[in-house]
Amino acid sequence: RLVLMLGVAGIGKTFSVLKFALDWAAGLENQDLSLVIPLSFRELNLVADGRYSLLALLRLFHPTLAGIGAETLAAGKLLFVFDGLDESRLSLDFSSTRVVSDAAEEASVDLLLTSLIRGNLFPSALVWITSRPAAASRIPPRCVDRVTEVRGFTDWQKAEYFAMRFGDEELGGRILSHMKTCRSLHIMCQVPVFCWITATVLKHMFSTDKGGEPPKTLTDMFSHFLLVQTRMKKQKYGEGEEAGPQELAESDRGHLVKLGRLAFESLEKGNVAFYQEDLEQCGLDAQEVLVYSGVCTEVFKEESVIFQKSVYCFVHLSVQEFLAAVYMFQCFTSRNTQVLHAFLQTDVSDLSAFLREATMKSFESKNGHLDLFVRFLHGLALETNQRILGGLLGPTDNSRESVADAIANLKQMKSADIPPDRSINIFHCLMEINDLSIHQDIQDFLGSRNQSETTLTEVHCSALAYMLQMSESVLEELNLEKYNASMGGRQRLVPAVRNCRRARLSNSRLCDVHCEVVASALRSSPSHLRELEMSVNHLQDSGAQLLCAGLLPQSPLETLRLRGCSLSGDSCTSLASALRAKPDPSHLRELELSYNKL
């Protein structure tokens, strides 16, 4: 009944929704559905404080539904599509006992949505929700019947994209060759929107005589993207050149700092859409924004009464995150202590301390909305990226000691309070600050025949977990005890369960956050897990309940061992409920619950 589709920003979730709706409307696919009703959380944010009946809310966004009653809707096969859960400003309080079961009853938008997701409103309707992975926990596992993931482009699809984009085999091949030499960029190109940014930048660089070294990191690529967009603006408006071929012009810097402030303040609040008053608060007017149309654009929908004023957004969330990082870095270099202290809640004087505190601040976020922002901050610490931005960041400390200290801080960062999925961002930050030692260590480790003799640090384990997840081949067995690492390091390896057939996670001091990762792997479509061993972990009933939420009817799990996990009768209730929901015959063949207080 309810499918939760996950994927990182720009991977193609919204595109999937639009393609699905278009194919249905054209009579090509899914003709068993009577009605497809798409609603984006970005639009729902605009009415977050209002009170509506569900019928009134639907008619507000889709006026063509006017005159169609609840009985008519309920008689058909409906699909509600809620796109962009990570962009939602609604509280989505599923702990509340209040529900709405009548489509004509007025209530808060939050209550209408939670009642629809729970199945109190239109219980026979299908619900499809898309989200970034970090925000997925906002929907309780008990409400979710299936989790799918948009993985983006495979390697051959990346090649096909660049070939089709240019229609020039030589140029497409040249760009692809460069991407393959930069592993982090090549991996990022599984995200379609990053392919577009890459194509925009490299086509400009390779097809003009401006030259310059092609970007090798994410920050490098976005710095050049900003440069290319300002060049295109100058061509469009007939402005003269003021800077060197690989440097941002002075006339653009003031506008971009204002855009950066808008990006940062909106990112902190979790906003991806803004209005005229938001622009004015940052010293911008609409014309200034639209001049940089490749960076920030206007969204205007005439068919809905709530869109009678212009709504603005950045062309992609990653562009907003980059500009937010540029603004915060500029605040650091200009010693804007008021903004810095408000963000970090502490005073910082040197570059390494600034980056360390920003990284720790990002880990406090429950939905990971500052992760990419922090990666960009580390990339901006490099003199090469500062040079491209042409003084936009102000005078910076480029000493090797400062960068070396920042790298050392990342490598020594402990993971006791960091969820395993989130600790992977430490590895990404190292790549951005141009430290490839961890990446090379893991490459050597994967090619070694004596892996058990190699000592892995916690950051090594984060990198290994990431590379195992990204591999196109499924790992036969993930056995945490075979790795020569600390307990914290072994725990960082848990996300690799998403791409293995047998997971042996015994005696690793796992807790609820690790159970959530394993449950996510079990709910994934497709799930590769056939055998799961989590014995001798103090999981308790809360951990078991999270695991059971992953035991969906279609789960291919054949063996589940939970020996000595401090379980009680409540865990048996959860397991029984999950197993009764499975088809007959179930895939499960072996269940071990010995040494528990049952």
XYZ file of C-alpha atoms in Angstrom:
598
model
C 0.000 0.000 0.000
C 2.781 2.420 0.866
C 6.123 2.544 -0.956
C 8.980 4.739 0.269
C 11.437 5.566 -2.521
C 14.876 6.726 -1.370
C 17.720 8.378 -3.241
C 20.308 11.111 -2.798
C 19.697 14.630 -4.121
C 19.587 14.778 -7.911
C 19.495 10.999 -8.399
C 16.142 11.121 -10.248
C 13.328 10.722 -7.687
C 11.250 13.652 -8.937
C 11.995 12.676 -12.526
C 10.662 9.162 -11.758
C 7.459 10.673 -10.381
C 6.974 12.909 -13.422
C 7.719 10.067 -15.861
C 5.296 7.739 -14.048
C 2.509 10.351 -14.104
C 3.137 11.227 -17.769
C 3.106 7.588 -18.892
C -0.131 6.986 -16.960
C -1.778 10.104 -18.422
C -0.706 9.085 -21.935
C -2.289 5.653 -21.469
C 1.043 3.832 -21.725
C 1.474 2.332 -18.240
C -0.401 1.492 -15.001
C -3.854 1.786 -16.508
C -5.346 -0.095 -13.540
C -5.082 3.194 -11.631
C -8.144 5.446 -11.756
C -6.300 8.554 -10.661
C -2.714 9.658 -9.964
C -2.527 12.629 -7.583
C 0.986 14.137 -7.303
C 1.665 16.511 -4.397
C 5.141 17.856 -3.648
C 6.118 18.693 -0.083
C 7.690 21.857 -1.493
C 4.176 23.005 -2.466
C 2.533 21.653 0.689
C 4.917 23.827 2.732
C 3.097 26.858 1.341
C -0.128 25.843 3.115
C 1.474 24.253 6.183
C -0.311 26.611 8.589
C -3.772 26.296 7.054
C -6.780 24.115 7.873
C -8.482 22.173 5.084
C -10.464 19.047 4.453
C -8.554 16.539 2.345
C -10.977 17.186 -0.534
C -10.387 20.947 -0.301
C -6.615 20.434 -0.161
C -6.647 18.247 -3.273
C -8.802 20.763 -5.167
C -6.481 23.587 -4.139
C -3.555 21.931 -5.920
C -5.614 20.173 -8.597
C -8.647 22.325 -9.521
C -9.753 19.703 -12.069
C -10.927 17.574 -9.103
C -13.610 20.159 -8.225
C -17.047 18.548 -8.261
C -15.730 15.032 -7.639
C -16.963 13.747 -4.269
C -15.229 11.533 -1.723
C -17.426 8.536 -2.634
C -16.432 8.779 -6.291
C -12.747 9.026 -5.385
C -12.929 6.143 -2.913
C -14.616 3.913 -5.489
C -11.593 4.115 -7.799
C -8.004 2.956 -7.423
C -6.084 6.034 -6.262
C -2.369 6.700 -6.090
C -1.165 9.619 -3.939
C 2.416 10.657 -4.722
C 4.196 12.796 -2.104
C 7.487 13.986 -3.539
C 10.420 15.318 -1.501
C 9.847 14.322 2.133
C 13.274 15.805 2.957
C 11.943 19.234 1.897
C 8.910 19.103 4.202
C 8.396 21.758 6.881
C 5.443 19.832 8.312
C 5.988 18.152 11.684
C 4.362 14.837 10.566
C 3.584 13.806 14.142
C 2.804 10.084 14.050
C 2.884 9.870 17.862
C -0.408 11.765 18.069
C -3.501 9.652 18.685
C -5.665 12.092 16.724
C -6.714 10.888 13.275
C -9.070 12.039 10.523
C -11.171 9.439 8.716
C -13.612 11.691 6.829
C -12.299 13.369 3.654
C -14.709 16.277 4.228
C -13.512 16.992 7.801
C -11.330 20.074 8.288
C -8.001 19.641 10.073
C -4.385 20.790 9.926
C -2.425 19.800 6.831
C -0.090 17.807 9.073
C -2.954 15.735 10.494
C -4.474 15.153 7.051
C -1.198 13.754 5.733
C -0.454 11.523 8.736
C -4.028 10.168 8.604
C -3.668 9.429 4.885
C -0.283 7.739 5.369
C -1.600 5.663 8.277
C -4.549 4.525 6.175
C -7.339 6.264 8.118
C -8.226 8.381 5.080
C -8.877 6.500 1.819
C -7.582 3.195 3.296
C -7.612 1.464 -0.093
C -5.518 4.171 -1.775
C -1.875 3.577 -2.687
C 0.750 6.003 -1.361
C 4.169 6.688 -2.880
C 6.626 8.887 -0.940
C 10.054 9.974 -2.197
C 12.829 11.132 0.112
C 16.531 11.551 0.686
C 17.711 8.603 2.841
C 18.506 10.787 5.864
C 14.891 11.984 6.171
C 13.276 8.564 5.659
C 12.964 7.946 9.413
C 10.213 10.586 9.545
C 7.839 7.867 8.310
C 7.456 5.109 10.968
C 8.582 1.684 9.663
C 5.191 0.212 10.645
C 3.543 2.386 7.977
C 5.929 1.335 5.172
C 5.250 -1.798 3.108
C 8.172 -1.523 0.720
C 11.332 0.550 0.359
C 12.885 1.111 -3.056
C 16.020 3.020 -3.962
C 16.952 5.041 -7.025
C 20.590 4.151 -7.679
C 21.198 6.487 -10.636
C 23.392 5.736 -13.637
C 25.521 2.639 -14.058
C 28.962 3.082 -15.653
C 27.670 2.318 -19.161
C 24.747 4.732 -18.683
C 27.213 7.486 -17.725
C 29.039 6.881 -21.010
C 25.727 6.863 -22.899
C 24.670 10.147 -21.242
C 27.810 12.035 -22.290
C 27.655 10.586 -25.808
C 24.012 11.652 -26.236
C 24.543 15.011 -24.542
C 27.091 16.245 -27.046
C 26.492 14.248 -30.210
C 30.259 14.535 -30.515
C 31.948 11.206 -29.926
C 35.393 12.738 -29.518
C 34.296 15.369 -26.967
C 32.126 12.874 -25.053
C 35.011 10.396 -24.955
C 37.443 13.050 -23.762
C 35.127 14.070 -20.920
C 34.484 10.456 -19.907
C 38.223 9.706 -19.905
C 38.828 12.604 -17.536
C 36.005 11.469 -15.236
C 37.437 7.950 -15.004
C 40.768 9.319 -13.770
C 38.946 11.104 -10.890
C 37.291 8.324 -8.925
C 35.174 10.561 -6.650
C 33.768 12.490 -9.632
C 33.089 9.299 -11.579
C 31.175 7.892 -8.620
C 29.223 11.166 -8.285
C 28.216 10.901 -11.941
C 25.799 8.151 -10.973
C 23.693 11.202 -9.989
C 22.121 12.503 -13.226
C 22.083 16.166 -12.141
C 25.817 15.966 -11.457
C 26.292 14.624 -14.989
C 24.544 17.775 -16.226
C 26.794 20.054 -14.123
C 29.874 18.120 -15.262
C 28.847 18.320 -18.899
C 28.208 22.076 -18.604
C 31.637 22.725 -17.082
C 33.799 20.388 -19.156
C 32.165 21.258 -22.461
C 32.955 24.911 -21.767
C 36.537 24.112 -20.784
C 37.300 21.673 -23.609
C 35.601 23.621 -26.397
C 37.159 27.040 -25.701
C 40.722 28.258 -25.654
C 40.367 29.387 -22.021
C 42.087 26.162 -20.978
C 42.865 25.445 -17.367
C 43.140 22.256 -15.354
C 39.902 20.192 -15.451
C 38.187 19.808 -12.042
C 39.095 16.750 -9.957
C 36.888 17.164 -6.876
C 33.267 18.054 -6.185
C 34.124 21.533 -4.862
C 36.422 22.133 -7.824
C 33.589 21.194 -10.190
C 31.024 23.466 -8.500
C 33.509 26.358 -8.363
C 33.973 26.051 -12.125
C 30.187 25.692 -12.549
C 29.716 29.057 -10.825
C 32.393 30.527 -13.063
C 30.750 29.152 -16.232
C 27.317 30.456 -15.178
C 28.679 33.984 -14.685
C 30.408 33.768 -18.100
C 27.092 32.749 -19.689
C 25.359 35.634 -17.909
C 27.912 38.094 -19.351
C 27.357 36.737 -22.871
C 23.582 36.989 -22.472
C 23.633 40.581 -21.192
C 26.584 41.785 -23.272
C 28.792 42.556 -20.301
C 32.545 42.898 -20.672
C 35.121 40.594 -19.118
C 36.724 41.762 -15.877
C 38.718 38.731 -14.781
C 41.112 36.126 -16.065
C 39.847 33.086 -17.947
C 39.689 30.942 -14.809
C 38.661 33.547 -12.230
C 35.385 35.035 -11.011
C 34.866 38.698 -11.910
C 34.702 41.306 -9.133
C 31.320 42.621 -10.333
C 29.732 39.239 -9.596
C 31.089 38.802 -6.085
C 28.662 41.083 -4.238
C 25.622 39.454 -5.820
C 26.936 35.942 -5.140
C 27.614 36.707 -1.459
C 23.973 37.811 -1.140
C 22.825 34.664 -2.919
C 25.077 32.684 -0.588
C 23.457 34.265 2.447
C 20.016 33.387 1.060
C 21.236 29.822 0.407
C 22.687 29.410 3.913
C 19.795 30.900 5.872
C 17.311 28.836 3.868
C 19.411 25.675 4.301
C 19.523 26.158 8.079
C 15.731 26.450 8.176
C 15.295 23.498 5.819
C 13.763 25.705 3.105
C 14.309 25.059 -0.595
C 11.767 27.613 -1.863
C 11.664 31.320 -1.007
C 9.677 34.441 -1.775
C 10.183 38.136 -2.489
C 10.441 38.957 1.230
C 13.219 36.353 1.680
C 15.174 37.956 -1.161
C 14.758 41.453 0.283
C 15.970 40.306 3.700
C 19.281 39.307 2.044
C 19.537 42.566 0.090
C 18.449 41.021 -3.225
C 15.731 41.919 -5.687
C 14.036 39.612 -8.168
C 15.948 40.976 -11.153
C 19.314 40.307 -9.506
C 18.277 36.709 -8.872
C 17.006 36.064 -12.378
C 20.159 37.489 -13.964
C 21.853 34.395 -12.491
C 19.206 32.098 -13.969
C 21.660 29.192 -14.212
C 22.029 29.317 -10.433
C 18.688 30.551 -9.071
C 15.414 30.444 -10.945
C 11.789 31.511 -10.625
C 9.005 28.965 -10.245
C 5.537 30.287 -11.033
C 2.379 28.216 -11.394
C -0.665 30.110 -12.542
C -3.172 27.291 -12.154
C -3.229 27.410 -8.345
C -4.455 30.344 -6.263
C -1.654 29.964 -3.723
C 0.962 30.609 -6.402
C -0.147 34.134 -7.281
C 3.171 35.384 -5.942
C 6.495 34.284 -7.391
C 8.352 31.430 -5.777
C 12.133 31.126 -6.229
C 14.542 28.240 -5.768
C 18.078 27.260 -6.703
C 18.357 25.102 -9.814
C 19.305 22.204 -7.569
C 19.717 21.636 -3.840
C 23.428 20.853 -4.293
C 23.913 24.346 -5.833
C 22.204 25.858 -2.786
C 24.488 23.821 -0.494
C 27.578 24.981 -2.388
C 26.624 28.665 -2.241
C 25.779 28.284 1.459
C 29.295 26.923 2.032
C 30.804 29.819 0.064
C 28.919 32.293 2.261
C 29.913 30.617 5.534
C 33.564 30.407 4.451
C 33.438 34.107 3.545
C 32.020 34.844 7.015
C 35.007 33.011 8.516
C 37.634 34.834 6.458
C 35.996 38.233 7.056
C 35.730 37.468 10.790
C 31.955 37.859 10.865
C 31.870 36.546 14.422
C 28.142 37.161 14.877
C 27.129 34.788 12.070
C 29.844 32.266 12.957
C 28.886 32.110 16.624
C 25.169 31.838 15.841
C 25.905 28.833 13.619
C 28.663 27.035 15.550
C 27.677 28.103 19.085
C 31.378 28.638 19.812
C 34.230 30.933 18.787
C 36.874 29.727 16.301
C 40.098 31.438 15.320
C 41.885 29.117 12.897
C 40.859 27.185 9.787
C 41.191 23.666 11.213
C 39.040 24.540 14.251
C 36.413 26.144 11.989
C 36.177 23.010 9.829
C 36.153 20.705 12.866
C 33.297 22.561 14.573
C 31.282 22.761 11.329
C 31.697 19.000 10.845
C 30.529 18.259 14.388
C 27.598 20.629 13.856
C 26.588 18.680 10.736
C 26.461 15.425 12.727
C 23.908 16.984 15.078
C 21.467 17.191 12.166
C 18.985 14.321 12.142
C 18.317 14.433 8.406
C 21.861 15.100 7.167
C 20.960 18.439 5.567
C 24.445 19.860 6.285
C 26.529 16.903 5.054
C 27.202 18.150 1.517
C 27.596 21.702 2.842
C 30.456 20.516 5.084
C 32.099 18.637 2.205
C 32.132 21.883 0.235
C 33.608 23.775 3.204
C 36.579 21.390 3.240
C 37.053 21.773 -0.505
C 37.027 25.571 -0.205
C 39.999 25.331 2.165
C 42.196 24.551 -0.854
C 44.004 27.443 -2.506
C 43.141 26.156 -5.999
C 39.394 26.562 -5.398
C 39.883 29.931 -3.711
C 41.732 31.153 -6.797
C 38.858 30.150 -9.109
C 36.387 32.103 -6.967
C 38.556 35.181 -7.486
C 38.574 36.832 -4.077
C 34.952 35.937 -3.300
C 36.075 34.156 -0.121
C 38.303 36.974 1.098
C 41.862 36.594 2.478
C 42.412 33.019 3.660
C 44.980 31.053 5.603
C 46.475 28.755 2.979
C 49.247 27.363 5.148
C 50.003 23.699 4.712
C 49.867 23.328 8.488
C 46.206 24.442 8.627
C 45.143 22.006 5.914
C 47.226 19.211 7.483
C 45.570 19.880 10.860
C 42.106 19.729 9.233
C 42.985 16.368 7.639
C 44.283 15.028 10.956
C 41.071 16.139 12.720
C 38.955 14.205 10.206
C 41.028 11.045 10.561
C 40.862 11.162 14.353
C 37.137 11.924 14.623
C 35.438 9.327 16.834
C 32.085 7.837 15.912
C 30.486 7.099 19.287
C 27.619 9.542 18.673
C 27.625 9.452 14.873
C 25.172 7.127 13.036
C 27.105 4.694 10.781
C 25.453 5.981 7.586
C 26.494 9.527 8.446
C 30.118 8.802 9.386
C 30.802 8.050 5.703
C 30.776 11.825 5.166
C 34.156 12.042 6.944
C 35.661 10.032 4.065
C 33.976 12.337 1.533
C 35.409 15.410 3.306
C 38.908 13.920 3.047
C 38.444 13.456 -0.692
C 37.339 17.099 -1.031
C 40.348 18.445 0.826
C 42.448 16.416 -1.611
C 43.675 13.739 0.810
C 43.511 10.505 -1.193
C 45.495 8.394 1.270
C 42.447 6.654 2.772
C 41.023 5.903 -0.671
C 44.343 4.405 -1.769
C 44.651 2.411 1.476
C 41.261 0.800 0.860
C 42.092 0.077 -2.772
C 45.256 -1.695 -1.570
C 43.263 -3.478 1.147
C 40.668 -4.801 -1.309
C 43.458 -6.120 -3.521
C 45.321 -7.764 -0.633
C 45.295 -11.492 0.102
C 46.018 -10.942 3.818
C 43.234 -8.584 4.771
C 43.039 -9.845 8.371
C 46.600 -8.629 8.989
C 45.816 -5.039 7.957
C 44.808 -2.664 10.768
C 41.877 -0.449 9.794
C 41.121 2.865 11.508
C 37.548 4.105 11.925
C 37.804 6.341 8.871
C 39.211 3.382 6.879
C 36.083 1.438 7.863
C 33.800 4.274 6.718
C 35.567 4.348 3.364
C 35.407 0.557 3.025
C 31.675 0.522 3.839
C 31.071 3.169 1.172
C 33.092 1.352 -1.504
C 31.396 -1.979 -0.750
C 27.977 -0.324 -1.052
C 28.905 1.333 -4.349
C 30.317 -1.854 -5.873
C 28.289 -3.267 -8.771
C 29.088 -6.815 -7.560
C 27.332 -8.183 -4.460
C 29.590 -9.185 -1.542
C 29.104 -12.848 -0.579
C 29.792 -12.308 3.135
C 30.290 -9.369 5.484
C 31.847 -10.691 8.697
C 32.710 -7.877 11.122
C 34.906 -10.131 13.275
C 37.349 -10.816 10.449
C 38.363 -7.142 10.211
C 41.287 -5.937 12.321
C 39.574 -2.794 13.621
C 38.264 -1.242 16.821
C 34.668 -1.801 17.887
C 33.794 1.681 16.610
C 35.393 0.830 13.266
C 33.438 -2.412 12.943
C 30.219 -0.548 13.656
C 31.009 1.850 10.792
C 31.044 -1.158 8.440
C 27.388 -2.013 9.123
C 25.968 0.020 6.129
C 27.715 -2.473 3.792
C 24.900 -4.960 4.641
C 22.955 -3.291 1.834
C 25.148 -5.021 -0.725
C 25.888 -8.487 0.712
C 24.246 -11.908 0.875
C 25.430 -13.040 4.325
C 25.959 -10.608 7.196
C 27.699 -11.762 10.373
C 27.384 -8.895 12.849
C 27.774 -10.781 16.153
C 29.393 -9.412 19.302
C 29.748 -5.863 17.945
C 27.841 -3.831 20.579
C 25.171 -2.899 18.066
C 22.210 -0.737 19.102
C 19.053 0.793 17.627
C 20.818 2.976 15.017
C 22.519 -0.125 13.592
C 19.225 -2.054 13.613
C 17.689 0.768 11.550
C 20.445 0.375 8.942
C 19.918 -3.414 8.778
C 16.121 -2.996 8.585
C 16.617 -0.558 5.704
C 18.711 -3.185 3.910
C 15.984 -5.802 4.447
C 13.295 -3.466 3.078
C 15.330 -2.499 0.017
C 14.163 -3.630 -3.379
C 16.039 -5.655 -4.349
C 17.391 -6.936 -1.030
C 20.360 -9.299 -1.307
C 20.432 -10.473 2.334
C 19.829 -14.207 2.712
C 21.503 -14.798 6.080
C 21.648 -12.405 9.042
C 23.584 -13.144 12.249
C 23.262 -10.506 15.000
C 23.862 -12.672 18.095
C 25.455 -11.436 21.334
C 24.430 -7.804 20.862
C 22.407 -5.916 23.475
C 19.611 -5.210 20.984
C 16.713 -5.476 23.459
C 13.101 -5.260 22.346
C 13.506 -1.822 20.735
C 16.183 -3.170 18.368
C 14.151 -6.277 17.574
C 11.111 -4.166 16.721
C 13.194 -2.122 14.274
C 14.495 -5.319 12.652
C 10.981 -6.751 12.386
C 9.899 -3.631 10.528
C 12.337 -4.737 7.822
C 10.939 -8.282 7.573
C 8.504 -7.451 4.784
C 6.512 -10.180 3.006
C 8.841 -10.087 -0.002
C 12.049 -10.209 2.105
C 14.287 -13.060 0.812
C 15.892 -13.640 4.255
C 16.346 -17.376 4.925
C 18.292 -17.352 8.227
C 17.944 -15.002 11.218
C 20.043 -15.556 14.339
C 19.398 -13.402 17.430
C 21.053 -15.509 20.137
C 21.776 -13.669 23.397
C 20.319 -10.288 22.391
C 18.442 -9.463 25.652
C 15.049 -10.047 24.029
C 11.760 -10.603 25.900
C 8.243 -11.676 25.025
C 7.611 -8.312 23.368
C 10.187 -9.216 20.718
C 8.337 -12.491 20.120
C 5.145 -10.526 19.519
C 6.908 -8.351 16.927
C 8.492 -11.375 15.234
C 5.229 -13.321 15.155
C 3.432 -10.375 13.578
C 6.140 -9.994 10.927
C 6.227 -13.712 10.131
C 2.426 -14.016 9.877
C 2.496 -11.315 7.213
C 4.826 -13.411 5.053
C 3.478 -15.548 2.190
C 3.166 -19.311 2.503
C 5.737 -20.725 2.098
C 7.982 -18.084 3.666
C 11.617 -17.727 2.603
C 12.679 -17.963 6.267
C 14.105 -21.407 7.105
C 16.027 -20.879 10.341
C 15.266 -18.653 13.343
C 17.492 -18.770 16.430
C 16.389 -17.091 19.671
C 18.346 -19.049 22.313
C 19.828 -17.349 25.406
C 17.088 -14.717 25.587
C 14.641 -14.171 28.490
C 11.624 -15.532 26.660
